[in-house]
Amino acid sequence: MATNTLSTENKFTWGGGKSPFSVSYGKLMMWIFLLSDAFTFSSLLIAYGFIRYSFQSPIHNEIVKPLAHLSDNFVEQMQQAGLFVQDHWPSPELVFNHFPFVHGMHLPLFFVSLMTFILIFSSVTMVLAVEAGHRMAKDEVAKYMLLTIIGGAAFLGCQAWEWSTFIGEGARLYENPFGPKSFAALFFIVTGFHGFHVFSGVMLNVIIYLNVLNGTYEKRGHYEMIEKVGLYWHFVDLVWVFVFTFYYLI
Amino acid sequence: MSDHNLTHNHEEHEHHEDNFFSKYVFSMDHKMIARQFLITGIIMGTIGMIMSLIFRLQLAYPDMKFPFLEGVLGHWAKDGKLDPNFYLALITIHGTIMVFYVLTAGLSGTFSNLLIPLQIGARDMASPFMNMLSYWFFFASSVVLLSSLFVDGGPASAGWTVYPPLSALPSAIPGSGTGMTLWLAAMILFIASALLGGINYIATVLNMRTKGMKMTRLPLTIWAFFVTAILGLLSFPVLLGGSLLLVFDRSFGTSFYLSEIVAEFAGGIERTGGSPILFQHLFWFLGHPEVYIILLPALGITSEVIATNSRKPIFGYRAMIGSILAIGILSFIVWGHHMFITGMNPFLGSVFMLGTLIIAVPSAVKTFNYLATLWKGNLHLTPAMMFAIGLVSFFISGGLTGIYLGNAALDINLHDTYFVVAHFHLVMGSAAIFGMLSGIYHWYPKLFGRMMNETAGHVHFWLTIVSAYCVFFPMHFMGLAGVPRRYYANTAYDQFNVFVDMNQFITIAAILGGAAQLIFLANFFISIYKGKRAPQNPWNSTTLEWTAPVEHLHGNWPGEIPHVYRWAYDYSKPGAEEDFIPQNIPDAGQIDPMEEAVGLPEPSKKSVQEPVMA
Ligand code: HEM
Ligand SMILES: [Cu+2]
């Protein structure tokens, strides 16, 4: 009788009595939450697309070459040259062209590429933490979680620098020397909302990291919690890829 | 009757002490949370209804003074005359309360919470804690919304759809100030509640079904709640995004929703570059699925009530699941039918029109299946059954006008008239309220362990259905003649003077209908304490919730959770002794819950075991 039950049970994945996806309800809930969060981000990105395409496309820049000299009144120069105008979306590479400690050089999108690299790298360390969790290797989990936290914090630091540079040049929610006001407003909201997610992720990671050090998961017998925050972290990373593509590249 | 696998082992209900707070207030038990949602929903519904009576009074007697109104509303009704601004506030809050607070949270919150664990055979929700949070976010949201009635300038007045610029410029009309801010705060709390609830419902249905409860054995209620939860999960976030941008427009000087035209009308303010139509897209991406979030649970309840009380299997079980899924999917691609005349590209209009008209197909499938289930059934006309049949009636009469409104060319004429008000009050308002009432009458024994009074239920039903038709049916004619919705007094236009009598008729019917709800309220609250004790299975139903004891206990079943051997609709099976076979009863020879039941139950339990031995 027992064998009979077992064999039919395997046939009926959806037959009840167990999870059809072979995941715990906690992990399933994280997936479902991420699905809905994806829709929140989509709504903001769609708003971005809707507003962006009500303006004309960026004017192609042939004046400033990479590594060229950047004068202090670069924004005014561009306004005069007709590259930053009210009815054209500004070209992101002319807006985001600074790099910390490097003054007077046109470095289009160098910094944001570095940020992207940092964030993706922190996803890699997260994967390594999850993998170490499967082996119940507490010290390794702790090490990679710490690296992930550092990566996330570094990303947030970079974002803070980018925001303050942008604001320093006169951008506000309601003001934008580079062209249409919506450009700045959307920048703050989209990257801000993403940054808020990164911030929450770092906080979660810190809590989990402390739990790892305390041996909570070792006592529990599994490191599933790492997988759950891992899902969240990869999601935040994936969203950044979209933000980066839409906001900076096209 | 169903002690088949209830081995009474008492370990399960040895529970830590319950004090008043953990039992009634911060309860994590899904049955208590269901009652909390229901009672909050009923209170909100009463408030929303009273509001509608106040503005109906204004529409019927625009020139008359009602001194008692000043007593109730204070400076909003000086000398007994309703303030025009407050009229707008009332319809806005009425719509918001009815749509979100009563028919979304009150309906899904109550019945998903009550029935999902009980009908799928689970001890509770996947995360009882999140479930509790979901209720308390809803509660906080209700409080914030109601508090906006007392602020300077009054509550939000831009309509329940809160279109910019009235919602985006705090100085546009009185209600655009603090009232609108509170509306947005309430809505953000509400969305949090809806998401917490929805995540839970989906995870519970997928992961926690008892053995043998295949997806194709689920009662249709569960299918409806499941798809509803998915709709909410995917559409509320979009309203969240839209509201966030609105908050920035209001308070931080951005202009996502403010365009040149708006800026010019608002006195040449420096706010351009956005578009109010963007908000409409984001809003209706939620807004249309929202009407199915309201309707699907009501339809699910109806399926269950009609099958049980016709003593017949539901007609076309798989077609019902298919149509729920089809409606769910289609509901995401038709939102533009609310925007035919916004200046949207006419080509897009025809795409949205096509999608809209296609929804008529699964809707018709559902209607015909209901009718076919009723056909030649052994009808037990309980109050629940009456309300379920009432729902079918409203679903037809209101659904038919949807075909007119879904037509882009006709909508040019009908948009924003009372035709629309008539349509959605029938198909969404009345139908869903009837579904909810049907559910309350049907599952009251499960909720409170007592029975409601049947006679009062029948009186309530007849008064309600007659008054609902008297209120909403004449509105079609007003709409066809061009009477616009959201207007304070139609007598300002000569051509609408012909409707003075009709308006008075509608208002009198509405007051009678409102009075009929007092019968319901009395029946509901008195029965909690004084009702007849409920038997184990009052309606001779097949579903699992009736195998759980009448008294609520943590974990629902005292012993093991029953296994499921058959679908939910084995009513009047030829050859069977009784006219229903509960889901947890195996057929002769059926040992494994996964196998389909084909035969008939043997008279005694013992013989069920025998073939195994042989
Ligand atoms: C109690 C019986 C009800 C009566 C007498 C009633 C009456 C009305 C009337 C006359 C209006 C139009 C006001 C105007 O345009 O000036 C209205 C608006 C509305 N009602 Fe009801 N209603 C009732 C119940 C409901 C229910 C159950 C729902 C649930 C869906 C509902 C949802 C709405 C909505 C969404 C609006 C539109 C508000 C707006 O224009 O922003 N109502 N109601
Ligand atoms: Cu719609």
JSON list of C-alpha atoms and ligand atoms in Angstrom, two decimals, chain B residues 45 48-50 52-53 55-56 59 87-88 90-100 102-103 158-162 294 416-418 421 424-425 428-430 432-433 471-472 475 484-488 506 509-511 513-514 517, ligand 1:
[
{"chain": "B", "resi": 45, "resn": "GLY", "atom": "CA", "xyz": [-20.43, 49.71, 3.24]},
{"chain": "B", "resi": 48, "resn": "GLY", "atom": "CA", "xyz": [-20.79, 54.44, 1.64]},
{"chain": "B", "resi": 49, "resn": "MET", "atom": "CA", "xyz": [-24.49, 53.75, 1.34]},
{"chain": "B", "resi": 50, "resn": "ILE", "atom": "CA", "xyz": [-25.48, 56.61, 3.61]},
{"chain": "B", "resi": 52, "resn": "SER", "atom": "CA", "xyz": [-25.16, 57.77, -1.63]},
{"chain": "B", "resi": 53, "resn": "LEU", "atom": "CA", "xyz": [-28.49, 58.51, 0.01]},
{"chain": "B", "resi": 55, "resn": "PHE", "atom": "CA", "xyz": [-26.33, 62.86, -2.65]},
{"chain": "B", "resi": 56, "resn": "ARG", "atom": "CA", "xyz": [-29.36, 61.12, -4.09]},
{"chain": "B", "resi": 59, "resn": "LEU", "atom": "CA", "xyz": [-30.21, 65.02, -7.08]},
{"chain": "B", "resi": 87, "resn": "TYR", "atom": "CA", "xyz": [-21.34, 66.82, -3.33]},
{"chain": "B", "resi": 88, "resn": "LEU", "atom": "CA", "xyz": [-18.20, 66.04, -5.31]},
{"chain": "B", "resi": 90, "resn": "LEU", "atom": "CA", "xyz": [-19.33, 62.58, -1.34]},
{"chain": "B", "resi": 91, "resn": "ILE", "atom": "CA", "xyz": [-19.43, 60.84, -4.70]},
{"chain": "B", "resi": 92, "resn": "THR", "atom": "CA", "xyz": [-15.65, 60.47, -4.65]},
{"chain": "B", "resi": 93, "resn": "ILE", "atom": "CA", "xyz": [-15.54, 58.90, -1.22]},
{"chain": "B", "resi": 94, "resn": "HIS", "atom": "CA", "xyz": [-18.67, 56.85, -1.97]},
{"chain": "B", "resi": 95, "resn": "GLY", "atom": "CA", "xyz": [-17.00, 55.38, -5.07]},
{"chain": "B", "resi": 96, "resn": "THR", "atom": "CA", "xyz": [-13.69, 54.81, -3.31]},
{"chain": "B", "resi": 97, "resn": "ILE", "atom": "CA", "xyz": [-15.29, 53.13, -0.32]},
{"chain": "B", "resi": 98, "resn": "MET", "atom": "CA", "xyz": [-17.55, 50.91, -2.38]},
{"chain": "B", "resi": 99, "resn": "VAL", "atom": "CA", "xyz": [-14.93, 49.83, -4.89]},
{"chain": "B", "resi": 100, "resn": "PHE", "atom": "CA", "xyz": [-11.90, 49.36, -2.68]},
{"chain": "B", "resi": 102, "resn": "VAL", "atom": "CA", "xyz": [-16.21, 47.08, 0.56]},
{"chain": "B", "resi": 103, "resn": "LEU", "atom": "CA", "xyz": [-15.90, 45.06, -2.60]},
{"chain": "B", "resi": 158, "resn": "ALA", "atom": "CA", "xyz": [-11.73, 64.44, -7.99]},
{"chain": "B", "resi": 159, "resn": "GLY", "atom": "CA", "xyz": [-13.87, 61.32, -8.43]},
{"chain": "B", "resi": 160, "resn": "TRP", "atom": "CA", "xyz": [-12.77, 57.85, -7.42]},
{"chain": "B", "resi": 161, "resn": "THR", "atom": "CA", "xyz": [-10.49, 57.88, -10.46]},
{"chain": "B", "resi": 162, "resn": "VAL", "atom": "CA", "xyz": [-8.62, 60.94, -9.10]},
{"chain": "B", "resi": 294, "resn": "ILE", "atom": "CA", "xyz": [-14.46, 42.80, -7.41]},
{"chain": "B", "resi": 416, "resn": "ASP", "atom": "CA", "xyz": [-19.45, 60.14, -18.68]},
{"chain": "B", "resi": 417, "resn": "THR", "atom": "CA", "xyz": [-23.23, 59.96, -18.71]},
{"chain": "B", "resi": 418, "resn": "TYR", "atom": "CA", "xyz": [-25.63, 58.21, -16.37]},
{"chain": "B", "resi": 421, "resn": "VAL", "atom": "CA", "xyz": [-23.38, 54.90, -13.87]},
{"chain": "B", "resi": 424, "resn": "PHE", "atom": "CA", "xyz": [-21.35, 49.72, -13.57]},
{"chain": "B", "resi": 425, "resn": "HIS", "atom": "CA", "xyz": [-23.78, 49.83, -10.69]},
{"chain": "B", "resi": 428, "resn": "MET", "atom": "CA", "xyz": [-20.16, 45.63, -10.65]},
{"chain": "B", "resi": 429, "resn": "GLY", "atom": "CA", "xyz": [-22.00, 47.30, -7.81]},
{"chain": "B", "resi": 430, "resn": "SER", "atom": "CA", "xyz": [-25.19, 45.31, -7.45]},
{"chain": "B", "resi": 432, "resn": "ALA", "atom": "CA", "xyz": [-20.85, 41.97, -6.50]},
{"chain": "B", "resi": 433, "resn": "ILE", "atom": "CA", "xyz": [-22.84, 43.14, -3.49]},
{"chain": "B", "resi": 471, "resn": "VAL", "atom": "CA", "xyz": [-32.62, 52.80, -8.73]},
{"chain": "B", "resi": 472, "resn": "PHE", "atom": "CA", "xyz": [-30.28, 51.82, -11.49]},
{"chain": "B", "resi": 475, "resn": "MET", "atom": "CA", "xyz": [-30.50, 55.74, -15.14]},
{"chain": "B", "resi": 484, "resn": "PRO", "atom": "CA", "xyz": [-23.79, 63.74, -17.34]},
{"chain": "B", "resi": 485, "resn": "ARG", "atom": "CA", "xyz": [-22.49, 61.95, -14.26]},
{"chain": "B", "resi": 486, "resn": "ARG", "atom": "CA", "xyz": [-20.90, 63.79, -11.33]},
{"chain": "B", "resi": 487, "resn": "TYR", "atom": "CA", "xyz": [-23.17, 66.82, -11.72]},
{"chain": "B", "resi": 488, "resn": "TYR", "atom": "CA", "xyz": [-24.54, 68.54, -8.67]},
{"chain": "B", "resi": 506, "resn": "ILE", "atom": "CA", "xyz": [-34.86, 56.84, -8.04]},
{"chain": "B", "resi": 509, "resn": "ALA", "atom": "CA", "xyz": [-36.28, 53.67, -4.30]},
{"chain": "B", "resi": 510, "resn": "ALA", "atom": "CA", "xyz": [-32.77, 54.21, -3.00]},
{"chain": "B", "resi": 511, "resn": "ILE", "atom": "CA", "xyz": [-34.05, 55.20, 0.44]},
{"chain": "B", "resi": 513, "resn": "GLY", "atom": "CA", "xyz": [-33.33, 49.96, -0.53]},
{"chain": "B", "resi": 514, "resn": "GLY", "atom": "CA", "xyz": [-31.23, 51.55, 2.17]},
{"chain": "B", "resi": 517, "resn": "GLN", "atom": "CA", "xyz": [-30.36, 46.94, 4.58]},
{"chain": "C", "resi": 1, "resn": "HEM", "atom": "C1", "xyz": [-26.40, 51.92, -2.06]},
{"chain": "C", "resi": 1, "resn": "HEM", "atom": "C2", "xyz": [-26.84, 52.05, -3.27]},
{"chain": "C", "resi": 1, "resn": "HEM", "atom": "C3", "xyz": [-26.12, 52.98, -4.23]},
{"chain": "C", "resi": 1, "resn": "HEM", "atom": "C4", "xyz": [-26.63, 54.13, -4.75]},
{"chain": "C", "resi": 1, "resn": "HEM", "atom": "C5", "xyz": [-28.01, 54.71, -4.50]},
{"chain": "C", "resi": 1, "resn": "HEM", "atom": "C6", "xyz": [-25.60, 54.70, -5.59]},
{"chain": "C", "resi": 1, "resn": "HEM", "atom": "C7", "xyz": [-25.73, 55.86, -6.31]},
{"chain": "C", "resi": 1, "resn": "HEM", "atom": "C8", "xyz": [-24.74, 56.45, -7.03]},
{"chain": "C", "resi": 1, "resn": "HEM", "atom": "C9", "xyz": [-24.90, 57.59, -7.89]},
{"chain": "C", "resi": 1, "resn": "HEM", "atom": "C10", "xyz": [-26.21, 58.30, -8.15]},
{"chain": "C", "resi": 1, "resn": "HEM", "atom": "C11", "xyz": [-23.69, 57.90, -8.39]},
{"chain": "C", "resi": 1, "resn": "HEM", "atom": "C12", "xyz": [-23.36, 59.00, -9.37]},
{"chain": "C", "resi": 1, "resn": "HEM", "atom": "C13", "xyz": [-23.16, 60.32, -8.72]},
{"chain": "C", "resi": 1, "resn": "HEM", "atom": "C14", "xyz": [-22.82, 61.33, -9.77]},
{"chain": "C", "resi": 1, "resn": "HEM", "atom": "O1", "xyz": [-22.24, 60.98, -10.80]},
{"chain": "C", "resi": 1, "resn": "HEM", "atom": "O2", "xyz": [-23.12, 62.52, -9.55]},
{"chain": "C", "resi": 1, "resn": "HEM", "atom": "C15", "xyz": [-22.75, 56.96, -7.88]},
{"chain": "C", "resi": 1, "resn": "HEM", "atom": "C16", "xyz": [-21.41, 56.94, -8.18]},
{"chain": "C", "resi": 1, "resn": "HEM", "atom": "C17", "xyz": [-20.62, 55.83, -7.99]},
{"chain": "C", "resi": 1, "resn": "HEM", "atom": "N1", "xyz": [-20.94, 54.67, -7.30]},
{"chain": "C", "resi": 1, "resn": "HEM", "atom": "FE1", "xyz": [-22.71, 54.31, -6.38]},
{"chain": "C", "resi": 1, "resn": "HEM", "atom": "N2", "xyz": [-24.50, 53.89, -5.58]},
{"chain": "C", "resi": 1, "resn": "HEM", "atom": "C18", "xyz": [-24.78, 52.81, -4.77]},
{"chain": "C", "resi": 1, "resn": "HEM", "atom": "C19", "xyz": [-23.95, 51.74, -4.52]},
{"chain": "C", "resi": 1, "resn": "HEM", "atom": "C20", "xyz": [-22.72, 51.55, -5.09]},
{"chain": "C", "resi": 1, "resn": "HEM", "atom": "C21", "xyz": [-21.96, 50.34, -5.05]},
{"chain": "C", "resi": 1, "resn": "HEM", "atom": "C22", "xyz": [-22.38, 49.04, -4.37]},
{"chain": "C", "resi": 1, "resn": "HEM", "atom": "C23", "xyz": [-20.82, 50.56, -5.72]},
{"chain": "C", "resi": 1, "resn": "HEM", "atom": "C24", "xyz": [-19.71, 49.54, -5.93]},
{"chain": "C", "resi": 1, "resn": "HEM", "atom": "C25", "xyz": [-19.11, 49.34, -7.02]},
{"chain": "C", "resi": 1, "resn": "HEM", "atom": "C26", "xyz": [-20.83, 51.93, -6.18]},
{"chain": "C", "resi": 1, "resn": "HEM", "atom": "C27", "xyz": [-19.81, 52.54, -6.90]},
{"chain": "C", "resi": 1, "resn": "HEM", "atom": "C28", "xyz": [-19.87, 53.81, -7.38]},
{"chain": "C", "resi": 1, "resn": "HEM", "atom": "C29", "xyz": [-18.81, 54.44, -8.12]},
{"chain": "C", "resi": 1, "resn": "HEM", "atom": "C30", "xyz": [-17.45, 53.82, -8.45]},
{"chain": "C", "resi": 1, "resn": "HEM", "atom": "C31", "xyz": [-19.26, 55.70, -8.48]},
{"chain": "C", "resi": 1, "resn": "HEM", "atom": "C32", "xyz": [-18.52, 56.74, -9.29]},
{"chain": "C", "resi": 1, "resn": "HEM", "atom": "C33", "xyz": [-17.99, 57.79, -8.40]},
{"chain": "C", "resi": 1, "resn": "HEM", "atom": "C34", "xyz": [-17.33, 58.80, -9.26]},
{"chain": "C", "resi": 1, "resn": "HEM", "atom": "O3", "xyz": [-17.98, 59.33, -10.17]},
{"chain": "C", "resi": 1, "resn": "HEM", "atom": "O4", "xyz": [-16.13, 59.05, -9.03]},
{"chain": "C", "resi": 1, "resn": "HEM", "atom": "N3", "xyz": [-21.99, 52.50, -5.79]},
{"chain": "C", "resi": 1, "resn": "HEM", "atom": "N4", "xyz": [-23.41, 56.07, -7.03]}
]
